[in-house]
PDB file of C-alpha atoms in Angstrom:
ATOM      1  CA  UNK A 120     100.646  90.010  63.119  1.00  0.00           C
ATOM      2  CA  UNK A 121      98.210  92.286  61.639  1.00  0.00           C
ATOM      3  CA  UNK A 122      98.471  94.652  65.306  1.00  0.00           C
ATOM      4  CA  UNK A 123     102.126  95.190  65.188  1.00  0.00           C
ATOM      5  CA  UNK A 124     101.620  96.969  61.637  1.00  0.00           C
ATOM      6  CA  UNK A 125     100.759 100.405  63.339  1.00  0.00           C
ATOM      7  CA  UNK A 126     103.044 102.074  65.217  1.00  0.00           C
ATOM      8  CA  UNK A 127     100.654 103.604  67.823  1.00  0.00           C
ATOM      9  CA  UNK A 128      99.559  99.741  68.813  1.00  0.00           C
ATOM     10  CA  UNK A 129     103.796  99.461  68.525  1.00  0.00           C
ATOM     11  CA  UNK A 130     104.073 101.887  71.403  1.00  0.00           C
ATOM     12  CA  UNK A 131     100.588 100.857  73.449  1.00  0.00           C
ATOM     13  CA  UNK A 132     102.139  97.661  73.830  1.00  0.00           C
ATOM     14  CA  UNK A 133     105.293  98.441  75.056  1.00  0.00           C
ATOM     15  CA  UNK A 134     103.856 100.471  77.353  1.00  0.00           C
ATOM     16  CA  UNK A 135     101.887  98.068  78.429  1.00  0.00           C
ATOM     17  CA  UNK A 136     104.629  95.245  79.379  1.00  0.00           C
ATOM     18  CA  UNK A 137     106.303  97.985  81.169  1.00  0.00           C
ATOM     19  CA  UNK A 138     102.878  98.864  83.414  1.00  0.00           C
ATOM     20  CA  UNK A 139     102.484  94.976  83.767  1.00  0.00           C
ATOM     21  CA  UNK A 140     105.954  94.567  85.104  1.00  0.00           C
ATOM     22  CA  UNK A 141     106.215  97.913  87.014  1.00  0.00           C
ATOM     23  CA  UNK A 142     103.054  97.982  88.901  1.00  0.00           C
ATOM     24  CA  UNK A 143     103.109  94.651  90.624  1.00  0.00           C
ATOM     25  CA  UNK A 144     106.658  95.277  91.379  1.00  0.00           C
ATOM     26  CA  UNK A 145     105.773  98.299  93.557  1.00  0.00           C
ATOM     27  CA  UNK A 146     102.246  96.794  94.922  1.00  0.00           C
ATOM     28  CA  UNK A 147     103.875  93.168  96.857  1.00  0.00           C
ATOM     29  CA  UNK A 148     105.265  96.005  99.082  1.00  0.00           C
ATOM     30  CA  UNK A 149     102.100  98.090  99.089  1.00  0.00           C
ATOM     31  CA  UNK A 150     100.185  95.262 100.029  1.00  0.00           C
ATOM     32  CA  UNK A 151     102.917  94.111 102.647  1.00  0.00           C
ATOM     33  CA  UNK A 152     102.349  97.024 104.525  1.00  0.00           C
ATOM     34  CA  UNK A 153      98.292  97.215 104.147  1.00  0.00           C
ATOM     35  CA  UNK A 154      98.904 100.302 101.927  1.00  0.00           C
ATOM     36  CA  UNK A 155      96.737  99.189  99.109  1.00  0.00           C
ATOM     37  CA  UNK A 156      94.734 102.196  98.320  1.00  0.00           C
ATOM     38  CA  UNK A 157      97.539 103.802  97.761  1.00  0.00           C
ATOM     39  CA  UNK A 158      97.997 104.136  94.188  1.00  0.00           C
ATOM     40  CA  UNK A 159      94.630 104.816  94.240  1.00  0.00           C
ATOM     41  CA  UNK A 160      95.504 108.098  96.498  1.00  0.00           C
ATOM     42  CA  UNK A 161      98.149 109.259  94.216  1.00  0.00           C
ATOM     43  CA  UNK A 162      96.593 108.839  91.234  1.00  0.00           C
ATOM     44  CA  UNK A 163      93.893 111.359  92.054  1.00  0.00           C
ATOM     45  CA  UNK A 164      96.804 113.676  93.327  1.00  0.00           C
ATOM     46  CA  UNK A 165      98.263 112.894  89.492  1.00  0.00           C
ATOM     47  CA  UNK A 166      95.172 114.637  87.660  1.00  0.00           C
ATOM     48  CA  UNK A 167      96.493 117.947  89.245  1.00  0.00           C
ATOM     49  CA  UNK A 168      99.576 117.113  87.242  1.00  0.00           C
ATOM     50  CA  UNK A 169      97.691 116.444  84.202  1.00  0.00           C
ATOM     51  CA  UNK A 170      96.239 119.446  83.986  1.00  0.00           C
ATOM     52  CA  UNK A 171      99.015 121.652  84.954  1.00  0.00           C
ATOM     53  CA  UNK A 172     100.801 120.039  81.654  1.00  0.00           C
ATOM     54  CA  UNK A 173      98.272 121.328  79.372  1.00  0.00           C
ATOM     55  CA  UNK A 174      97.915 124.912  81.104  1.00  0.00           C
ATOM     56  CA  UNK A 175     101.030 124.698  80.697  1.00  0.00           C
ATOM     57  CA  UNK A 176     102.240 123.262  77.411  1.00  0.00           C
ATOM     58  CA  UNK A 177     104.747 120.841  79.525  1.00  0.00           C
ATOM     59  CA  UNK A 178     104.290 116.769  79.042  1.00  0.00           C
ATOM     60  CA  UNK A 179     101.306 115.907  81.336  1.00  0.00           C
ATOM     61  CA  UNK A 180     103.312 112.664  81.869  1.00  0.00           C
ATOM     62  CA  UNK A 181     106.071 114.555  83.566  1.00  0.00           C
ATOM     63  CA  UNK A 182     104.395 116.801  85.332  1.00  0.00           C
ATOM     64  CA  UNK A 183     102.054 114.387  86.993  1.00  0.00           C
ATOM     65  CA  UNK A 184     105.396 112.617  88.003  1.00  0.00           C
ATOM     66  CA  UNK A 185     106.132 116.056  89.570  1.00  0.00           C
ATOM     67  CA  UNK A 186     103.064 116.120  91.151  1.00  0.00           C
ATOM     68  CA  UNK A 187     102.542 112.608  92.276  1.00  0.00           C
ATOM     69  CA  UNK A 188     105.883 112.211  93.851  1.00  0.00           C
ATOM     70  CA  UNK A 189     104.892 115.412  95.818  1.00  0.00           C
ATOM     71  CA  UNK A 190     101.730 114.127  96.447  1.00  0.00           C
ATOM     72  CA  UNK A 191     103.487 110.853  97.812  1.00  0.00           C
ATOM     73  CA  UNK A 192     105.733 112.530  99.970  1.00  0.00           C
ATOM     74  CA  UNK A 193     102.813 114.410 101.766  1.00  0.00           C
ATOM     75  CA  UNK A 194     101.046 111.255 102.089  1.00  0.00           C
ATOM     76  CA  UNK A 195     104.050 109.900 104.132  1.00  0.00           C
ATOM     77  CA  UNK A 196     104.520 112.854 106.151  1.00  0.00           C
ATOM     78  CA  UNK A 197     100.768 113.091 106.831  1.00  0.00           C
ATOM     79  CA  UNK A 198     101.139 109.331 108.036  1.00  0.00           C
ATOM     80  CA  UNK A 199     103.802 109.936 110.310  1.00  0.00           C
ATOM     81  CA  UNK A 200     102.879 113.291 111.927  1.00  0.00           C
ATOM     82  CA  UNK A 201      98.658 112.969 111.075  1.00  0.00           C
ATOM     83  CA  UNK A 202      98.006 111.548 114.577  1.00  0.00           C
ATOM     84  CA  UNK A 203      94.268 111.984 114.553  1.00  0.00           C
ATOM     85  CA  UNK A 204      93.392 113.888 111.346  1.00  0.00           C
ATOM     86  CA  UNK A 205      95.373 112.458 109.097  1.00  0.00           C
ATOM     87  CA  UNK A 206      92.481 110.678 107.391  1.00  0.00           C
ATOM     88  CA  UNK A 207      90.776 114.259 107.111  1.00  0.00           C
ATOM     89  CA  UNK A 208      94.124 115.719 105.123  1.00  0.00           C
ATOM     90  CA  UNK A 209      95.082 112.992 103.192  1.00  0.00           C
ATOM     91  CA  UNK A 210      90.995 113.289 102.082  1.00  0.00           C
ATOM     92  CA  UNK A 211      91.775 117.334 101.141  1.00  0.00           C
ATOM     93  CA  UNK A 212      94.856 116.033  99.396  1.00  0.00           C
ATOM     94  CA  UNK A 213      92.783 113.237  96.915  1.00  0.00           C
ATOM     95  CA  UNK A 214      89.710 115.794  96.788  1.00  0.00           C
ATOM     96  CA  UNK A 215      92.072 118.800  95.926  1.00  0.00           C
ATOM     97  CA  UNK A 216      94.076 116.662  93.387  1.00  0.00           C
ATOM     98  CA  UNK A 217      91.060 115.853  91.423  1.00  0.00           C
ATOM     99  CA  UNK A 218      89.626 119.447  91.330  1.00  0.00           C
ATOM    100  CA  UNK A 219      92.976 121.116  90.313  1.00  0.00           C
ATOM    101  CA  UNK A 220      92.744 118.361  87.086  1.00  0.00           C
ATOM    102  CA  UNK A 221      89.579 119.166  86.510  1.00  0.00           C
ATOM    103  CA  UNK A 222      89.570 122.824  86.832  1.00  0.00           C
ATOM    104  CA  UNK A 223      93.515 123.165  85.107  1.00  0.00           C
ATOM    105  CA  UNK A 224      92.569 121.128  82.112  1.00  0.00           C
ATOM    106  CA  UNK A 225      89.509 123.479  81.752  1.00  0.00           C
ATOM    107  CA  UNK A 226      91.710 126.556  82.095  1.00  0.00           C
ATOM    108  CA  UNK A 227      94.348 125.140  79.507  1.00  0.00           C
ATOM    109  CA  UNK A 228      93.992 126.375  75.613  1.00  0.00           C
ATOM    110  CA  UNK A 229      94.053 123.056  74.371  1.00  0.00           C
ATOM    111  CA  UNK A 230      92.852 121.428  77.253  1.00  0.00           C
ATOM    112  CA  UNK A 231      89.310 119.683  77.030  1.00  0.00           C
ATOM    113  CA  UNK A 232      87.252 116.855  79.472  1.00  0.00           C
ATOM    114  CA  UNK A 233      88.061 114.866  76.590  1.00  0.00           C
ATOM    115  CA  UNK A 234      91.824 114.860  76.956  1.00  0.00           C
ATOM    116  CA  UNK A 235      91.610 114.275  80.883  1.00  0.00           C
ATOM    117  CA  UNK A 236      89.407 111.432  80.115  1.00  0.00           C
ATOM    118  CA  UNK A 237      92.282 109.506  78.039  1.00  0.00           C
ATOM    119  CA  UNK A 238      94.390 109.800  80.964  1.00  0.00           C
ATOM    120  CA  UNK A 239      91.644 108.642  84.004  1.00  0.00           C
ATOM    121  CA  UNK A 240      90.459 105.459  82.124  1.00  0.00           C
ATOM    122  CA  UNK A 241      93.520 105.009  79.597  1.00  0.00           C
ATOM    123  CA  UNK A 242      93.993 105.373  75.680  1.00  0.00           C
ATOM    124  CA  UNK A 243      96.062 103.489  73.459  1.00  0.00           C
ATOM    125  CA  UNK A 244      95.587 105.683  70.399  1.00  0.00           C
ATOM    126  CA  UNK A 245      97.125 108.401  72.094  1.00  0.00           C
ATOM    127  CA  UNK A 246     100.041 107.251  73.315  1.00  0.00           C
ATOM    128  CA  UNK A 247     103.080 109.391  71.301  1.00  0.00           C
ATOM    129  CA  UNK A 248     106.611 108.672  71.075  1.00  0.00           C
ATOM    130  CA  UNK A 249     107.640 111.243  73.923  1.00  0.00           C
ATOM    131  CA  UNK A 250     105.112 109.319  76.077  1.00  0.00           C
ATOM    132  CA  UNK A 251     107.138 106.031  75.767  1.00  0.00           C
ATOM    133  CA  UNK A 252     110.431 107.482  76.352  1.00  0.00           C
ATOM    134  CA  UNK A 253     109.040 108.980  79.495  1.00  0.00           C
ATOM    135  CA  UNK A 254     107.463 105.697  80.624  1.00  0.00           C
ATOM    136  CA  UNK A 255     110.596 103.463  79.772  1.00  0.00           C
ATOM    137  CA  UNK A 256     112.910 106.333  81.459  1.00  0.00           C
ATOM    138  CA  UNK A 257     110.552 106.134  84.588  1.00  0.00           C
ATOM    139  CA  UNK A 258     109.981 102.419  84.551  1.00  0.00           C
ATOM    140  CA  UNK A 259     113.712 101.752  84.638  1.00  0.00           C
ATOM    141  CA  UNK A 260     113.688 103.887  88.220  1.00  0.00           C
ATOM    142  CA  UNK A 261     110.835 101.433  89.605  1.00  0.00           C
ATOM    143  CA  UNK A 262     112.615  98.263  88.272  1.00  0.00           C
ATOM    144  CA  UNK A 263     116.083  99.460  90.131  1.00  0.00           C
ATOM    145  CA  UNK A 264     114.182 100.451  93.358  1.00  0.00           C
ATOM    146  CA  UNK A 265     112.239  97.390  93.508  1.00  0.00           C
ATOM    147  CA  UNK A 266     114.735  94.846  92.757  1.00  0.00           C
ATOM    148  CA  UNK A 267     117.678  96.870  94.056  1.00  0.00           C
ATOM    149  CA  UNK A 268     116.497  97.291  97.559  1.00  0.00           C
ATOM    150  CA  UNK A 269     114.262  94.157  97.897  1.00  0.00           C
ATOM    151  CA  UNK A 270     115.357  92.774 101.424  1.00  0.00           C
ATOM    152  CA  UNK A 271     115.785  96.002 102.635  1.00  0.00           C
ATOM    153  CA  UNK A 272     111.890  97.417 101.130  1.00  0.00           C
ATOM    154  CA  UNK A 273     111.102  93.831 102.414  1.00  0.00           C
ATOM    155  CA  UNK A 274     112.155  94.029 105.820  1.00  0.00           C
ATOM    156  CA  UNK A 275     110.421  97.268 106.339  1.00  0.00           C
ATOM    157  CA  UNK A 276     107.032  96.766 104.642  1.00  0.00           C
ATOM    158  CA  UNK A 277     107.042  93.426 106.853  1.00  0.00           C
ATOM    159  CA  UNK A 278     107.680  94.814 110.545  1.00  0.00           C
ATOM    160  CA  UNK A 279     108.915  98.546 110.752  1.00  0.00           C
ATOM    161  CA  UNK A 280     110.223  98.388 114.292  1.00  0.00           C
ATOM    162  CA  UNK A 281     112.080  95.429 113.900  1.00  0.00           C
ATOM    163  CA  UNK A 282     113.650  96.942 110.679  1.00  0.00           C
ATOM    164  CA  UNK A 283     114.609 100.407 112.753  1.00  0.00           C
ATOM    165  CA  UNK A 284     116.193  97.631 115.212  1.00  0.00           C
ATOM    166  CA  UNK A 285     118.683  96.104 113.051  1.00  0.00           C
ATOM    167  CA  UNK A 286     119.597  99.471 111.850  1.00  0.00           C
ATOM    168  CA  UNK A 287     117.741 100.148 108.539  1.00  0.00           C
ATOM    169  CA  UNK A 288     116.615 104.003 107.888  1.00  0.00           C
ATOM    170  CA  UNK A 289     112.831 103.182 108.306  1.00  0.00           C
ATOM    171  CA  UNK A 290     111.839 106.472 106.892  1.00  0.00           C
ATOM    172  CA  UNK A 291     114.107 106.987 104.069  1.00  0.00           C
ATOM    173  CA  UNK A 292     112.734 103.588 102.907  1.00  0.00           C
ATOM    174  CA  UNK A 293     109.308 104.045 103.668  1.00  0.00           C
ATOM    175  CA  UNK A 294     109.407 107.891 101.597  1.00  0.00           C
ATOM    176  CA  UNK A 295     111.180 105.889  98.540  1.00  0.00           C
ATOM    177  CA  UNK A 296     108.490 103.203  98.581  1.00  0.00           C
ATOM    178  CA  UNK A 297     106.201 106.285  98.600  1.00  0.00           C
ATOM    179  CA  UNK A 298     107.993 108.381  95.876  1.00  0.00           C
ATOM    180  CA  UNK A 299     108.346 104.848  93.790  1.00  0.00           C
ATOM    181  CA  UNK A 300     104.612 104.152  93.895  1.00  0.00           C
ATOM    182  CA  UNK A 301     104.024 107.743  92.625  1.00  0.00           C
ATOM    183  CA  UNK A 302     106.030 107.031  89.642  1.00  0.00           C
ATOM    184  CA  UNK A 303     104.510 103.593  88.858  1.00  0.00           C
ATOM    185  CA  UNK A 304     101.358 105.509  88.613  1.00  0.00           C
ATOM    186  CA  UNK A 305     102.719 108.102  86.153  1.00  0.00           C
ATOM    187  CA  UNK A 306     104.000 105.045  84.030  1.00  0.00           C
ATOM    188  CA  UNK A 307     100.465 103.109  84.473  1.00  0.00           C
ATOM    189  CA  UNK A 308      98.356 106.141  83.252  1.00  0.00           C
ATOM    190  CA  UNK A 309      97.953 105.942  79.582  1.00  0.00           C
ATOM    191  CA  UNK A 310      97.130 102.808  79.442  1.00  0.00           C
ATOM    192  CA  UNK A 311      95.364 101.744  82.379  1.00  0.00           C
ATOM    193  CA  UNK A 312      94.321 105.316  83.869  1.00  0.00           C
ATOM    194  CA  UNK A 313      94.649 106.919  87.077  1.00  0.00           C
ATOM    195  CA  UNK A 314      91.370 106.123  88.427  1.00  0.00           C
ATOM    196  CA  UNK A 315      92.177 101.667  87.833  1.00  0.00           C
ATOM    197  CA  UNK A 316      95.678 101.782  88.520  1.00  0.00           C
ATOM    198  CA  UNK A 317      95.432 100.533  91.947  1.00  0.00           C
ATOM    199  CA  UNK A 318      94.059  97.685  90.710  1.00  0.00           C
ATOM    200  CA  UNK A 319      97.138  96.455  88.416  1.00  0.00           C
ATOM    201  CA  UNK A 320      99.386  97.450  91.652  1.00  0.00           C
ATOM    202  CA  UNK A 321      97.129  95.396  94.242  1.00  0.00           C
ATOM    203  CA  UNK A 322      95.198  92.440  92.161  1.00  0.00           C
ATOM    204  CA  UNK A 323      97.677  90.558  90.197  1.00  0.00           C
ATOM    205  CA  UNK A 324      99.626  90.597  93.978  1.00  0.00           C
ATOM    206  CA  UNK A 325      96.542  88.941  96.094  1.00  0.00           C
ATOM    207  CA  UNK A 326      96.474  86.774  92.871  1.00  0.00           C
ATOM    208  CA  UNK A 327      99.913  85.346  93.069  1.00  0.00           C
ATOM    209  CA  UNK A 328      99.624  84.965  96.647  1.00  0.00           C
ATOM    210  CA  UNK A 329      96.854  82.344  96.295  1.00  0.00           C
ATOM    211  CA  UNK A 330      99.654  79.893  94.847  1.00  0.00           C
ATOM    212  CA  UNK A 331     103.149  81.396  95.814  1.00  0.00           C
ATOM    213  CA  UNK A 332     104.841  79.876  99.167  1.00  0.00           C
ATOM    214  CA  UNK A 333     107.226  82.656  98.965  1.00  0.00           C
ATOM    215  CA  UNK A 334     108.376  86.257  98.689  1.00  0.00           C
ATOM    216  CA  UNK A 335     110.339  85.845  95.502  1.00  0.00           C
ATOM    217  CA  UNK A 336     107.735  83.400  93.973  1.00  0.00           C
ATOM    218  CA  UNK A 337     104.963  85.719  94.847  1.00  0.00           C
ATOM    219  CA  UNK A 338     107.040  88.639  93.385  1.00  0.00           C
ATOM    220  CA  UNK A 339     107.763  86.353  89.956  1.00  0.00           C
ATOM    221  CA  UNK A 340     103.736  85.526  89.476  1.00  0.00           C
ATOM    222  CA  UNK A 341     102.619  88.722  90.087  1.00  0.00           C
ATOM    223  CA  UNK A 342     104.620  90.302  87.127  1.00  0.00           C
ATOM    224  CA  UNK A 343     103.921  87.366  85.527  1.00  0.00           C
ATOM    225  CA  UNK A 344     100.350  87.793  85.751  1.00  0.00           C
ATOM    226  CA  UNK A 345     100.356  92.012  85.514  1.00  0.00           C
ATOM    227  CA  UNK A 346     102.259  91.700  82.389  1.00  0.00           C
ATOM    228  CA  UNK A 347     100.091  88.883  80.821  1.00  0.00           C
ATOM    229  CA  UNK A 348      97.202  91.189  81.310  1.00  0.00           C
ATOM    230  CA  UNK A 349      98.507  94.089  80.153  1.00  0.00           C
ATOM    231  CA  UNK A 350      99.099  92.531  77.196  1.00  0.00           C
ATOM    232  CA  UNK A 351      95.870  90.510  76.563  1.00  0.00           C
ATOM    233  CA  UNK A 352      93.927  93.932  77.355  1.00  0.00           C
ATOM    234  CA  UNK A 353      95.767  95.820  75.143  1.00  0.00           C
ATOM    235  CA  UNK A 354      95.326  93.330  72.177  1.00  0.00           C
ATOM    236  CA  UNK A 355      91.268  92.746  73.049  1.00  0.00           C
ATOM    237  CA  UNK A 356      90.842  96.344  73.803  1.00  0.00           C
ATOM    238  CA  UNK A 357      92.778  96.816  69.468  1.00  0.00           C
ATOM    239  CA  UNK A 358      90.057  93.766  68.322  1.00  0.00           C
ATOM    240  CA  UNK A 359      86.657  94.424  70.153  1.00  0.00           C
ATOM    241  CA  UNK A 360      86.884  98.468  70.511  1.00  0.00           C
ATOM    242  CA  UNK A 361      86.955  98.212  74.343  1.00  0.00           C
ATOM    243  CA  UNK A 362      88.300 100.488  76.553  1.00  0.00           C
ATOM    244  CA  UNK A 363      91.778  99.106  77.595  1.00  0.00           C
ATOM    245  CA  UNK A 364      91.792  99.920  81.620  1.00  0.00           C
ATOM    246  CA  UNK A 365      88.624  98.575  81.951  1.00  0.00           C
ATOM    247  CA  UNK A 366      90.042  95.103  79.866  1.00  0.00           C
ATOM    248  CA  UNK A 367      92.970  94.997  81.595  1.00  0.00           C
ATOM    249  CA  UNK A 368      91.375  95.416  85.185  1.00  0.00           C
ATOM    250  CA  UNK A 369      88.996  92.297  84.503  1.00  0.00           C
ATOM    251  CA  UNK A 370      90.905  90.175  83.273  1.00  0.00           C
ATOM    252  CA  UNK A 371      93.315  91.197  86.097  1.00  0.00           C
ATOM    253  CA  UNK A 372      90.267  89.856  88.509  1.00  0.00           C
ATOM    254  CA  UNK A 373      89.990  87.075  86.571  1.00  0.00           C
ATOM    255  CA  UNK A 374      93.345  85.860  87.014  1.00  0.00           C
ATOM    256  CA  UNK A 375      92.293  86.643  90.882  1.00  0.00           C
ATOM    257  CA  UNK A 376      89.796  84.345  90.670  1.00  0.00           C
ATOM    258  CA  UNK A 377      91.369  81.158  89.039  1.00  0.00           C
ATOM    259  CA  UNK A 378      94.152  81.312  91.086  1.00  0.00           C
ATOM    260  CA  UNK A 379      92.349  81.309  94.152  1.00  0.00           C
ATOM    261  CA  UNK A 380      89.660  78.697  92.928  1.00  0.00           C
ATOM    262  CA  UNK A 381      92.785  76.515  92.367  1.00  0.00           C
ATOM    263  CA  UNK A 382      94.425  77.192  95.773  1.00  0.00           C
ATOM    264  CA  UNK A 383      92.819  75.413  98.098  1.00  0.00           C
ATOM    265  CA  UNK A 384      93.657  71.860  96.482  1.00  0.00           C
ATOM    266  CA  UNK A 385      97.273  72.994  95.716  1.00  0.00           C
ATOM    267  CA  UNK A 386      97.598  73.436  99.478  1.00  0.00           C
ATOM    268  CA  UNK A 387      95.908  70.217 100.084  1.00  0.00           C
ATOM    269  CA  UNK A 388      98.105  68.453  97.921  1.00  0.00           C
ATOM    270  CA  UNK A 389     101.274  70.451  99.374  1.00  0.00           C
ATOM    271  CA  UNK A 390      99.944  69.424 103.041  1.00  0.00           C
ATOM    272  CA  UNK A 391      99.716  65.501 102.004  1.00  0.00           C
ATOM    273  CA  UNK A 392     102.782  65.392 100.059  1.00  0.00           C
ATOM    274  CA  UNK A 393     104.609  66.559 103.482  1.00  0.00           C
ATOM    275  CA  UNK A 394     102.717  64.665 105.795  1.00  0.00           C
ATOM    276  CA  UNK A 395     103.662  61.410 103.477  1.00  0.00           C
ATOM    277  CA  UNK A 396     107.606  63.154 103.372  1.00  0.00           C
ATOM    278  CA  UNK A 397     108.375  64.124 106.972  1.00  0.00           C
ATOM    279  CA  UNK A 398     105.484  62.327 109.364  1.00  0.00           C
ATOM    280  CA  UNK A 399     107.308  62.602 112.279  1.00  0.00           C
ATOM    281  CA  UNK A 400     106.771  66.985 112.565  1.00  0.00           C
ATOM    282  CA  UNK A 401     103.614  68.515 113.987  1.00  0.00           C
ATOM    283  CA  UNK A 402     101.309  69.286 111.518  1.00  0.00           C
ATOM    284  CA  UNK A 403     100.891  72.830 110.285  1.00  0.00           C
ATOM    285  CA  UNK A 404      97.952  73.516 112.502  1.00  0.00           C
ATOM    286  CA  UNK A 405      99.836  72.595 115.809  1.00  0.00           C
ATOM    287  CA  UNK A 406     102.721  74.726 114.774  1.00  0.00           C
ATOM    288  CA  UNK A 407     103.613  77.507 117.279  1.00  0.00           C
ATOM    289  CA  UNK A 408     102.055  80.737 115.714  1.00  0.00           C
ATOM    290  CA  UNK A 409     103.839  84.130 114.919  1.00  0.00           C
ATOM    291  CA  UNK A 410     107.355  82.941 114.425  1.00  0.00           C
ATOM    292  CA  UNK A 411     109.004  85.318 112.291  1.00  0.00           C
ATOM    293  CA  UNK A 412     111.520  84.079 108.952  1.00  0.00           C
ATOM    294  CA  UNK A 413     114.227  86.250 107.600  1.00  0.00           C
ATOM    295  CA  UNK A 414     114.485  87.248 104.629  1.00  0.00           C
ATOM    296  CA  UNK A 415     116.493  84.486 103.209  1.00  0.00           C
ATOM    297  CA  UNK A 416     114.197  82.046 104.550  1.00  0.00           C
ATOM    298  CA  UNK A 417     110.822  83.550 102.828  1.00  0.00           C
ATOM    299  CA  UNK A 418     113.036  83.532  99.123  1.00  0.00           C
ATOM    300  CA  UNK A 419     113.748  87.425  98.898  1.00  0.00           C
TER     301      UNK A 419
END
């Protein structure tokens, strides 16, 4: 293929499968816990980070990790101590973040609007070699915490008092989802931005859960969708001089859409097939609400 000739498309679409799988892997337990905006927080915190790097002369990839994952942890601690004015700081936190980009990227040498552009809305021409290696180094963390820890991210992101209960530290878990979502962001910036990365970490997972009956299939389809649209932006975004974050978030929506046009008859056929296969149960409307499944009962 004509795209894998050039080495900068080489590295813009590795980067890309590693967004697609990395940022629906941290957003089924964002949306779980009715965190969706998130990513969306963070990422403004991020553009601090960016600019600091060039004022600096320091990667702006790992210095908006820095900042992101300090950004996170504020977030969490504003959430648990916050009581009535936590919406007011965590606002001064996203407000601030995006000033200190603005103004540190202005102060920088080599810094321009131009440069903190390619890093809001994404840029595949400009992702380098050190850029990768950062990504793939960070995108290995979010794999291991996602998959590592599932029942135990799962258990809390489902019902936090019930997961204190059976003994599981709530808040430990709770600051590494946190800390984890900050560095999805870091690894989503260059190609899909900070200002759409929510959307990769949120979409593809209210997408999969128009067809999956499960955690584990849900988790499957939405990387399975995040990584299919990371890689169709990328490639439309190299053939029709598009900007790739925008690509990649609608045809993210898209997916959103088909699925969900195509869920209501998959659960109509799901709901006759096991009327016709066990007629003797209640049907699903008569069942007793707000029983709760374990893990290994919703496929973690």
């Amino acid at each position: 293929m004509e795209i894998l000739d050039y080495a900068f498309m080489q590295r813009a679409l590795l980067a890309a499968v590693l967004v697609g799988i990395t940022a629906p892997a941290v957003g089924i337990y964002l949306v779980q816990r009715r965190q969706a905006l998130m990513g969306d927080g963070i990422g403004h915190v991020a553009m601090t980070g960016v600019g600091l790097g060039f004022l600096l002369t320091w990667s702006p990839v790992w210095m908006a990790t820095l900042v992101s994952v300090i950004g996170a942890v504020l977030m969490e601690l504003i959430r648990w101590y916050g009581r009535t004015r936590g919406d007011i700081a965590l606002a001064m936190l996203f407000y601030g973040g995006m000033a200190g980009g603005v103004m540190f990227i202005n102060l920088a040498p080599t810094g321009s609007n131009a440069n903190l552009t390619s890093y809001l809305f994404g840029s595949l021409s400009t992702v380098s070699e050190s850029d990768v290696t950062a990504i793939c180094i960070l995108a290995a963390f979010v794999v291991l915490v996602t998959l590592g820890l599932r029942r135990q991210l799962f258990a809390v992101s489902q019902d936090e008092e019930f997961a204190r209960v059976t003994g599981l530290p709530v808040r430990a878990l709770n600051l590494l989802t946190a800390i984890t979502a900050a560095v999805t962001v870091t690894v989503a910036m260059r190609v899909v931005g900070l200002l759409l990365v929510s959307a990769l970490m949120v979409v593809p997972v209210a997408a999969a859960q128009q067809i999956g009956r499960s955690f584990a299939a849900t988790f499957v389809i939405a990387t399975a969708i995040g990584v299919s649209v990371t890689i169709g932006g990328t490639v439309t975004s190299y053939y029709q001089d598009v900007p790739p974050g925008a690509t990649i978030v609608l045809l993210t929506i898209g997916a959103f859409m088909v699925l969900t046009a195509l869920a209501t008859p998959l659960a109509r056929r799901r709901a006759r097939a096991q009327a016709a296969a066990d007629p003797a149960h209640d049907p699903a409307e008569c069942a007793i609400p707000g029983t709760r499944k374990t893990t290994d009962e919703v496929g973690v």
